[in-house]
């Protein structure tokens, strides 16, 4: 499995942006970059994914480096509900396995 | 309507017992999964079924036996429960065949073995 590296934890203030980095220097050409998050006492939920271009959806934005060796998940205005563990995962086309690492624990201060 | 539902949510049992956790998805997906999250919070895939066929079996002890009676259901039966089986078990589903299929997870079933 291609591996990702994320900081263990990050803190943010409510209504401020949060930038969550992810390094994946061994990414292959067929790997998509996925982000999931797990709120306390809940199952993981999909956030966003991308291949090469930056992506936006209602939850977040994903900025992908030109060489694809790193990416950043951007939460534009953090709310208390965004406090969760965020996972950056590489997944190849046709690969049924989604392998979770330790993720980044995001704390949002009111 | 809950997309991926698991029962029971909580299960407390004695060592040596046999127990089952059921999972149902109403999303019309063709692939289902079981994940285990231990006390250190690491999520590990255990099994995956695609169209009722086992496609992933991650060196899980034989005491764990998944069963998929149809595409919408994936149950997990555990024989001779051990203390180390205590964990939260998550079921998930996805629709493969697209460039990449996002997984939808259930709320988890917390198993405590005494």
PDB file of N, CA, C and O in Angstrom, chain A residues 13-72:
ATOM      1  N   UNK A  13      -9.292  27.683  15.525  1.00  0.00           N
ATOM      2  CA  UNK A  13     -10.379  28.436  16.149  1.00  0.00           C
ATOM      3  C   UNK A  13     -11.606  28.348  15.261  1.00  0.00           C
ATOM      4  O   UNK A  13     -11.503  28.253  14.027  1.00  0.00           O
ATOM      5  N   UNK A  14     -12.749  28.421  15.898  1.00  0.00           N
ATOM      6  CA  UNK A  14     -14.000  28.386  15.155  1.00  0.00           C
ATOM      7  C   UNK A  14     -14.028  29.509  14.122  1.00  0.00           C
ATOM      8  O   UNK A  14     -13.545  30.625  14.379  1.00  0.00           O
ATOM      9  N   UNK A  15     -14.586  29.197  12.966  1.00  0.00           N
ATOM     10  CA  UNK A  15     -14.752  30.132  11.854  1.00  0.00           C
ATOM     11  C   UNK A  15     -13.450  30.524  11.165  1.00  0.00           C
ATOM     12  O   UNK A  15     -13.463  31.386  10.283  1.00  0.00           O
ATOM     13  N   UNK A  16     -12.353  29.899  11.535  1.00  0.00           N
ATOM     14  CA  UNK A  16     -11.098  30.115  10.819  1.00  0.00           C
ATOM     15  C   UNK A  16     -10.834  28.945   9.889  1.00  0.00           C
ATOM     16  O   UNK A  16     -11.338  27.834  10.111  1.00  0.00           O
ATOM     17  N   UNK A  17     -10.029  29.162   8.836  1.00  0.00           N
ATOM     18  CA  UNK A  17      -9.739  28.052   7.943  1.00  0.00           C
ATOM     19  C   UNK A  17      -8.778  27.056   8.590  1.00  0.00           C
ATOM     20  O   UNK A  17      -7.977  27.415   9.454  1.00  0.00           O
ATOM     21  N   UNK A  18      -8.875  25.821   8.150  1.00  0.00           N
ATOM     22  CA  UNK A  18      -7.974  24.771   8.608  1.00  0.00           C
ATOM     23  C   UNK A  18      -7.329  24.144   7.383  1.00  0.00           C
ATOM     24  O   UNK A  18      -8.024  23.776   6.438  1.00  0.00           O
ATOM     25  N   UNK A  19      -6.015  24.045   7.409  1.00  0.00           N
ATOM     26  CA  UNK A  19      -5.270  23.438   6.307  1.00  0.00           C
ATOM     27  C   UNK A  19      -4.617  22.155   6.826  1.00  0.00           C
ATOM     28  O   UNK A  19      -3.720  22.211   7.663  1.00  0.00           O
ATOM     29  N   UNK A  20      -5.051  21.035   6.315  1.00  0.00           N
ATOM     30  CA  UNK A  20      -4.538  19.749   6.774  1.00  0.00           C
ATOM     31  C   UNK A  20      -3.613  19.164   5.711  1.00  0.00           C
ATOM     32  O   UNK A  20      -4.051  18.785   4.630  1.00  0.00           O
ATOM     33  N   UNK A  21      -2.312  19.071   6.027  1.00  0.00           N
ATOM     34  CA  UNK A  21      -1.380  18.555   5.024  1.00  0.00           C
ATOM     35  C   UNK A  21      -1.302  17.035   5.013  1.00  0.00           C
ATOM     36  O   UNK A  21      -1.570  16.376   6.023  1.00  0.00           O
ATOM     37  N   UNK A  22      -0.913  16.508   3.861  1.00  0.00           N
ATOM     38  CA  UNK A  22      -0.710  15.069   3.720  1.00  0.00           C
ATOM     39  C   UNK A  22       0.427  14.847   2.730  1.00  0.00           C
ATOM     40  O   UNK A  22       0.405  15.400   1.630  1.00  0.00           O
ATOM     41  N   UNK A  23       1.415  14.100   3.136  1.00  0.00           N
ATOM     42  CA  UNK A  23       2.512  13.753   2.238  1.00  0.00           C
ATOM     43  C   UNK A  23       2.334  12.339   1.715  1.00  0.00           C
ATOM     44  O   UNK A  23       2.023  11.421   2.489  1.00  0.00           O
ATOM     45  N   UNK A  24       2.528  12.182   0.433  1.00  0.00           N
ATOM     46  CA  UNK A  24       2.419  10.842  -0.188  1.00  0.00           C
ATOM     47  C   UNK A  24       3.435  10.765  -1.312  1.00  0.00           C
ATOM     48  O   UNK A  24       3.070  10.716  -2.494  1.00  0.00           O
ATOM     49  N   UNK A  25       4.698  10.742  -0.930  1.00  0.00           N
ATOM     50  CA  UNK A  25       5.789  10.834  -1.903  1.00  0.00           C
ATOM     51  C   UNK A  25       5.897   9.609  -2.803  1.00  0.00           C
ATOM     52  O   UNK A  25       6.507   9.679  -3.865  1.00  0.00           O
ATOM     53  N   UNK A  26       5.306   8.466  -2.398  1.00  0.00           N
ATOM     54  CA  UNK A  26       5.404   7.255  -3.217  1.00  0.00           C
ATOM     55  C   UNK A  26       4.127   7.006  -4.017  1.00  0.00           C
ATOM     56  O   UNK A  26       3.902   5.898  -4.490  1.00  0.00           O
ATOM     57  N   UNK A  27       3.334   8.036  -4.199  1.00  0.00           N
ATOM     58  CA  UNK A  27       2.078   7.892  -4.920  1.00  0.00           C
ATOM     59  C   UNK A  27       2.338   7.420  -6.349  1.00  0.00           C
ATOM     60  O   UNK A  27       3.313   7.814  -6.985  1.00  0.00           O
ATOM     61  N   UNK A  28       1.478   6.547  -6.848  1.00  0.00           N
ATOM     62  CA  UNK A  28       1.617   6.086  -8.225  1.00  0.00           C
ATOM     63  C   UNK A  28       0.596   6.801  -9.113  1.00  0.00           C
ATOM     64  O   UNK A  28      -0.325   7.453  -8.623  1.00  0.00           O
ATOM     65  N   UNK A  29       0.770   6.651 -10.411  1.00  0.00           N
ATOM     66  CA  UNK A  29      -0.070   7.381 -11.340  1.00  0.00           C
ATOM     67  C   UNK A  29      -1.546   7.039 -11.272  1.00  0.00           C
ATOM     68  O   UNK A  29      -2.391   7.851 -11.646  1.00  0.00           O
ATOM     69  N   UNK A  30      -1.870   5.857 -10.772  1.00  0.00           N
ATOM     70  CA  UNK A  30      -3.270   5.447 -10.720  1.00  0.00           C
ATOM     71  C   UNK A  30      -3.904   5.670  -9.356  1.00  0.00           C
ATOM     72  O   UNK A  30      -5.061   5.326  -9.149  1.00  0.00           O
ATOM     73  N   UNK A  31      -3.160   6.238  -8.419  1.00  0.00           N
ATOM     74  CA  UNK A  31      -3.694   6.466  -7.073  1.00  0.00           C
ATOM     75  C   UNK A  31      -4.518   7.736  -7.002  1.00  0.00           C
ATOM     76  O   UNK A  31      -4.037   8.813  -7.364  1.00  0.00           O
ATOM     77  N   UNK A  32      -5.746   7.592  -6.510  1.00  0.00           N
ATOM     78  CA  UNK A  32      -6.543   8.751  -6.162  1.00  0.00           C
ATOM     79  C   UNK A  32      -6.242   9.112  -4.702  1.00  0.00           C
ATOM     80  O   UNK A  32      -5.919   8.250  -3.884  1.00  0.00           O
ATOM     81  N   UNK A  33      -6.370  10.392  -4.393  1.00  0.00           N
ATOM     82  CA  UNK A  33      -6.179  10.875  -3.020  1.00  0.00           C
ATOM     83  C   UNK A  33      -7.564  11.064  -2.406  1.00  0.00           C
ATOM     84  O   UNK A  33      -8.374  11.849  -2.904  1.00  0.00           O
ATOM     85  N   UNK A  34      -7.824  10.303  -1.367  1.00  0.00           N
ATOM     86  CA  UNK A  34      -9.120  10.365  -0.695  1.00  0.00           C
ATOM     87  C   UNK A  34      -8.951  10.971   0.689  1.00  0.00           C
ATOM     88  O   UNK A  34      -7.952  10.730   1.365  1.00  0.00           O
ATOM     89  N   UNK A  35      -9.963  11.681   1.125  1.00  0.00           N
ATOM     90  CA  UNK A  35     -10.026  12.149   2.509  1.00  0.00           C
ATOM     91  C   UNK A  35     -11.334  11.681   3.129  1.00  0.00           C
ATOM     92  O   UNK A  35     -12.415  11.832   2.542  1.00  0.00           O
ATOM     93  N   UNK A  36     -11.204  11.109   4.299  1.00  0.00           N
ATOM     94  CA  UNK A  36     -12.355  10.736   5.117  1.00  0.00           C
ATOM     95  C   UNK A  36     -12.172  11.387   6.477  1.00  0.00           C
ATOM     96  O   UNK A  36     -11.058  11.751   6.857  1.00  0.00           O
ATOM     97  N   UNK A  37     -13.265  11.503   7.216  1.00  0.00           N
ATOM     98  CA  UNK A  37     -13.146  11.971   8.580  1.00  0.00           C
ATOM     99  C   UNK A  37     -14.032  11.130   9.476  1.00  0.00           C
ATOM    100  O   UNK A  37     -15.011  10.519   9.019  1.00  0.00           O
ATOM    101  N   UNK A  38     -13.653  11.063  10.733  1.00  0.00           N
ATOM    102  CA  UNK A  38     -14.434  10.298  11.697  1.00  0.00           C
ATOM    103  C   UNK A  38     -14.763  11.196  12.880  1.00  0.00           C
ATOM    104  O   UNK A  38     -13.855  11.567  13.643  1.00  0.00           O
ATOM    105  N   UNK A  39     -16.021  11.546  13.001  1.00  0.00           N
ATOM    106  CA  UNK A  39     -16.485  12.317  14.143  1.00  0.00           C
ATOM    107  C   UNK A  39     -16.547  11.389  15.349  1.00  0.00           C
ATOM    108  O   UNK A  39     -16.650  10.165  15.205  1.00  0.00           O
ATOM    109  N   UNK A  40     -16.481  11.940  16.554  1.00  0.00           N
ATOM    110  CA  UNK A  40     -16.511  11.111  17.760  1.00  0.00           C
ATOM    111  C   UNK A  40     -17.714  10.175  17.785  1.00  0.00           C
ATOM    112  O   UNK A  40     -18.836  10.587  17.509  1.00  0.00           O
ATOM    113  N   UNK A  41     -17.440   8.920  18.091  1.00  0.00           N
ATOM    114  CA  UNK A  41     -18.479   7.888  18.235  1.00  0.00           C
ATOM    115  C   UNK A  41     -19.294   7.658  16.963  1.00  0.00           C
ATOM    116  O   UNK A  41     -20.450   7.213  17.032  1.00  0.00           O
ATOM    117  N   UNK A  42     -18.697   7.949  15.805  1.00  0.00           N
ATOM    118  CA  UNK A  42     -19.391   7.685  14.537  1.00  0.00           C
ATOM    119  C   UNK A  42     -18.478   6.923  13.593  1.00  0.00           C
ATOM    120  O   UNK A  42     -17.268   6.814  13.817  1.00  0.00           O
ATOM    121  N   UNK A  43     -19.070   6.413  12.539  1.00  0.00           N
ATOM    122  CA  UNK A  43     -18.266   5.778  11.515  1.00  0.00           C
ATOM    123  C   UNK A  43     -17.611   6.833  10.641  1.00  0.00           C
ATOM    124  O   UNK A  43     -18.045   7.974  10.594  1.00  0.00           O
ATOM    125  N   UNK A  44     -16.542   6.459   9.931  1.00  0.00           N
ATOM    126  CA  UNK A  44     -15.906   7.411   9.018  1.00  0.00           C
ATOM    127  C   UNK A  44     -16.887   7.882   7.953  1.00  0.00           C
ATOM    128  O   UNK A  44     -17.824   7.162   7.583  1.00  0.00           O
ATOM    129  N   UNK A  45     -16.667   9.103   7.473  1.00  0.00           N
ATOM    130  CA  UNK A  45     -17.483   9.600   6.367  1.00  0.00           C
ATOM    131  C   UNK A  45     -16.574  10.204   5.311  1.00  0.00           C
ATOM    132  O   UNK A  45     -15.536  10.801   5.609  1.00  0.00           O
ATOM    133  N   UNK A  46     -16.986  10.015   4.081  1.00  0.00           N
ATOM    134  CA  UNK A  46     -16.239  10.535   2.942  1.00  0.00           C
ATOM    135  C   UNK A  46     -16.257  12.058   2.963  1.00  0.00           C
ATOM    136  O   UNK A  46     -17.281  12.682   3.267  1.00  0.00           O
ATOM    137  N   UNK A  47     -15.114  12.663   2.645  1.00  0.00           N
ATOM    138  CA  UNK A  47     -15.039  14.125   2.550  1.00  0.00           C
ATOM    139  C   UNK A  47     -14.850  14.562   1.106  1.00  0.00           C
ATOM    140  O   UNK A  47     -15.655  15.324   0.564  1.00  0.00           O
ATOM    141  N   UNK A  48     -13.798  14.063   0.473  1.00  0.00           N
ATOM    142  CA  UNK A  48     -13.477  14.546  -0.867  1.00  0.00           C
ATOM    143  C   UNK A  48     -12.424  13.622  -1.464  1.00  0.00           C
ATOM    144  O   UNK A  48     -11.753  12.879  -0.729  1.00  0.00           O
ATOM    145  N   UNK A  49     -12.286  13.631  -2.783  1.00  0.00           N
ATOM    146  CA  UNK A  49     -11.171  12.915  -3.398  1.00  0.00           C
ATOM    147  C   UNK A  49     -10.764  13.612  -4.688  1.00  0.00           C
ATOM    148  O   UNK A  49     -11.551  14.384  -5.261  1.00  0.00           O
ATOM    149  N   UNK A  50      -9.531  13.356  -5.113  1.00  0.00           N
ATOM    150  CA  UNK A  50      -9.056  13.946  -6.350  1.00  0.00           C
ATOM    151  C   UNK A  50      -7.913  13.144  -6.930  1.00  0.00           C
ATOM    152  O   UNK A  50      -7.335  12.280  -6.274  1.00  0.00           O
ATOM    153  N   UNK A  51      -7.587  13.451  -8.181  1.00  0.00           N
ATOM    154  CA  UNK A  51      -6.503  12.741  -8.854  1.00  0.00           C
ATOM    155  C   UNK A  51      -5.338  13.691  -9.134  1.00  0.00           C
ATOM    156  O   UNK A  51      -4.222  13.472  -8.680  1.00  0.00           O
ATOM    157  N   UNK A  52      -5.603  14.752  -9.899  1.00  0.00           N
ATOM    158  CA  UNK A  52      -4.535  15.703 -10.230  1.00  0.00           C
ATOM    159  C   UNK A  52      -4.964  17.142  -9.983  1.00  0.00           C
ATOM    160  O   UNK A  52      -4.198  17.944  -9.476  1.00  0.00           O
ATOM    161  N   UNK A  53      -6.193  17.453 -10.340  1.00  0.00           N
ATOM    162  CA  UNK A  53      -6.644  18.839 -10.220  1.00  0.00           C
ATOM    163  C   UNK A  53      -7.227  19.101  -8.838  1.00  0.00           C
ATOM    164  O   UNK A  53      -7.692  18.192  -8.161  1.00  0.00           O
ATOM    165  N   UNK A  54      -7.214  20.372  -8.464  1.00  0.00           N
ATOM    166  CA  UNK A  54      -7.852  20.759  -7.198  1.00  0.00           C
ATOM    167  C   UNK A  54      -9.357  20.506  -7.300  1.00  0.00           C
ATOM    168  O   UNK A  54      -9.949  20.587  -8.375  1.00  0.00           O
ATOM    169  N   UNK A  55      -9.941  20.186  -6.163  1.00  0.00           N
ATOM    170  CA  UNK A  55     -11.353  19.817  -6.123  1.00  0.00           C
ATOM    171  C   UNK A  55     -12.050  20.599  -5.019  1.00  0.00           C
ATOM    172  O   UNK A  55     -11.452  20.845  -3.957  1.00  0.00           O
ATOM    173  N   UNK A  56     -13.294  20.961  -5.280  1.00  0.00           N
ATOM    174  CA  UNK A  56     -14.104  21.623  -4.257  1.00  0.00           C
ATOM    175  C   UNK A  56     -15.425  20.897  -4.126  1.00  0.00           C
ATOM    176  O   UNK A  56     -15.994  20.449  -5.118  1.00  0.00           O
ATOM    177  N   UNK A  57     -15.918  20.783  -2.905  1.00  0.00           N
ATOM    178  CA  UNK A  57     -17.302  20.363  -2.713  1.00  0.00           C
ATOM    179  C   UNK A  57     -17.851  21.126  -1.508  1.00  0.00           C
ATOM    180  O   UNK A  57     -17.189  22.031  -0.980  1.00  0.00           O
ATOM    181  N   UNK A  58     -19.050  20.756  -1.093  1.00  0.00           N
ATOM    182  CA  UNK A  58     -19.695  21.550  -0.045  1.00  0.00           C
ATOM    183  C   UNK A  58     -18.991  21.411   1.294  1.00  0.00           C
ATOM    184  O   UNK A  58     -19.144  22.240   2.183  1.00  0.00           O
ATOM    185  N   UNK A  59     -18.214  20.347   1.465  1.00  0.00           N
ATOM    186  CA  UNK A  59     -17.565  20.133   2.753  1.00  0.00           C
ATOM    187  C   UNK A  59     -16.183  20.771   2.820  1.00  0.00           C
ATOM    188  O   UNK A  59     -15.771  21.260   3.881  1.00  0.00           O
ATOM    189  N   UNK A  60     -15.432  20.701   1.723  1.00  0.00           N
ATOM    190  CA  UNK A  60     -14.029  21.093   1.795  1.00  0.00           C
ATOM    191  C   UNK A  60     -13.461  21.311   0.406  1.00  0.00           C
ATOM    192  O   UNK A  60     -14.142  21.107  -0.601  1.00  0.00           O
ATOM    193  N   UNK A  61     -12.207  21.718   0.380  1.00  0.00           N
ATOM    194  CA  UNK A  61     -11.446  21.800  -0.864  1.00  0.00           C
ATOM    195  C   UNK A  61     -10.214  20.927  -0.730  1.00  0.00           C
ATOM    196  O   UNK A  61      -9.686  20.752   0.378  1.00  0.00           O
ATOM    197  N   UNK A  62      -9.764  20.411  -1.849  1.00  0.00           N
ATOM    198  CA  UNK A  62      -8.561  19.584  -1.881  1.00  0.00           C
ATOM    199  C   UNK A  62      -7.590  20.222  -2.871  1.00  0.00           C
ATOM    200  O   UNK A  62      -7.917  20.362  -4.056  1.00  0.00           O
ATOM    201  N   UNK A  63      -6.431  20.608  -2.342  1.00  0.00           N
ATOM    202  CA  UNK A  63      -5.389  21.180  -3.185  1.00  0.00           C
ATOM    203  C   UNK A  63      -4.302  20.131  -3.362  1.00  0.00           C
ATOM    204  O   UNK A  63      -3.767  19.617  -2.371  1.00  0.00           O
ATOM    205  N   UNK A  64      -3.991  19.796  -4.605  1.00  0.00           N
ATOM    206  CA  UNK A  64      -3.026  18.737  -4.911  1.00  0.00           C
ATOM    207  C   UNK A  64      -1.798  19.365  -5.544  1.00  0.00           C
ATOM    208  O   UNK A  64      -1.909  20.132  -6.507  1.00  0.00           O
ATOM    209  N   UNK A  65      -0.633  19.047  -5.008  1.00  0.00           N
ATOM    210  CA  UNK A  65       0.608  19.580  -5.550  1.00  0.00           C
ATOM    211  C   UNK A  65       0.801  19.114  -6.986  1.00  0.00           C
ATOM    212  O   UNK A  65       0.306  18.054  -7.379  1.00  0.00           O
ATOM    213  N   UNK A  66       1.543  19.900  -7.723  1.00  0.00           N
ATOM    214  CA  UNK A  66       1.738  19.579  -9.143  1.00  0.00           C
ATOM    215  C   UNK A  66       2.399  18.219  -9.330  1.00  0.00           C
ATOM    216  O   UNK A  66       2.069  17.478 -10.258  1.00  0.00           O
ATOM    217  N   UNK A  67       3.333  17.873  -8.467  1.00  0.00           N
ATOM    218  CA  UNK A  67       3.998  16.572  -8.583  1.00  0.00           C
ATOM    219  C   UNK A  67       3.212  15.460  -7.882  1.00  0.00           C
ATOM    220  O   UNK A  67       3.649  14.310  -7.859  1.00  0.00           O
ATOM    221  N   UNK A  68       2.115  15.804  -7.286  1.00  0.00           N
ATOM    222  CA  UNK A  68       1.195  14.882  -6.602  1.00  0.00           C
ATOM    223  C   UNK A  68       1.806  14.209  -5.381  1.00  0.00           C
ATOM    224  O   UNK A  68       1.239  13.274  -4.837  1.00  0.00           O
ATOM    225  N   UNK A  69       2.913  14.698  -4.914  1.00  0.00           N
ATOM    226  CA  UNK A  69       3.540  14.063  -3.749  1.00  0.00           C
ATOM    227  C   UNK A  69       3.009  14.610  -2.437  1.00  0.00           C
ATOM    228  O   UNK A  69       3.400  14.138  -1.359  1.00  0.00           O
ATOM    229  N   UNK A  70       2.153  15.575  -2.508  1.00  0.00           N
ATOM    230  CA  UNK A  70       1.516  16.076  -1.295  1.00  0.00           C
ATOM    231  C   UNK A  70       0.168  16.690  -1.659  1.00  0.00           C
ATOM    232  O   UNK A  70      -0.099  17.003  -2.824  1.00  0.00           O
ATOM    233  N   UNK A  71      -0.675  16.816  -0.651  1.00  0.00           N
ATOM    234  CA  UNK A  71      -1.967  17.461  -0.859  1.00  0.00           C
ATOM    235  C   UNK A  71      -2.382  18.127   0.446  1.00  0.00           C
ATOM    236  O   UNK A  71      -1.810  17.844   1.515  1.00  0.00           O
ATOM    237  N   UNK A  72      -3.361  19.007   0.347  1.00  0.00           N
ATOM    238  CA  UNK A  72      -3.854  19.721   1.523  1.00  0.00           C
ATOM    239  C   UNK A  72      -5.369  19.758   1.490  1.00  0.00           C
ATOM    240  O   UNK A  72      -5.964  20.151   0.476  1.00  0.00           O
TER     241      UNK A  72
END
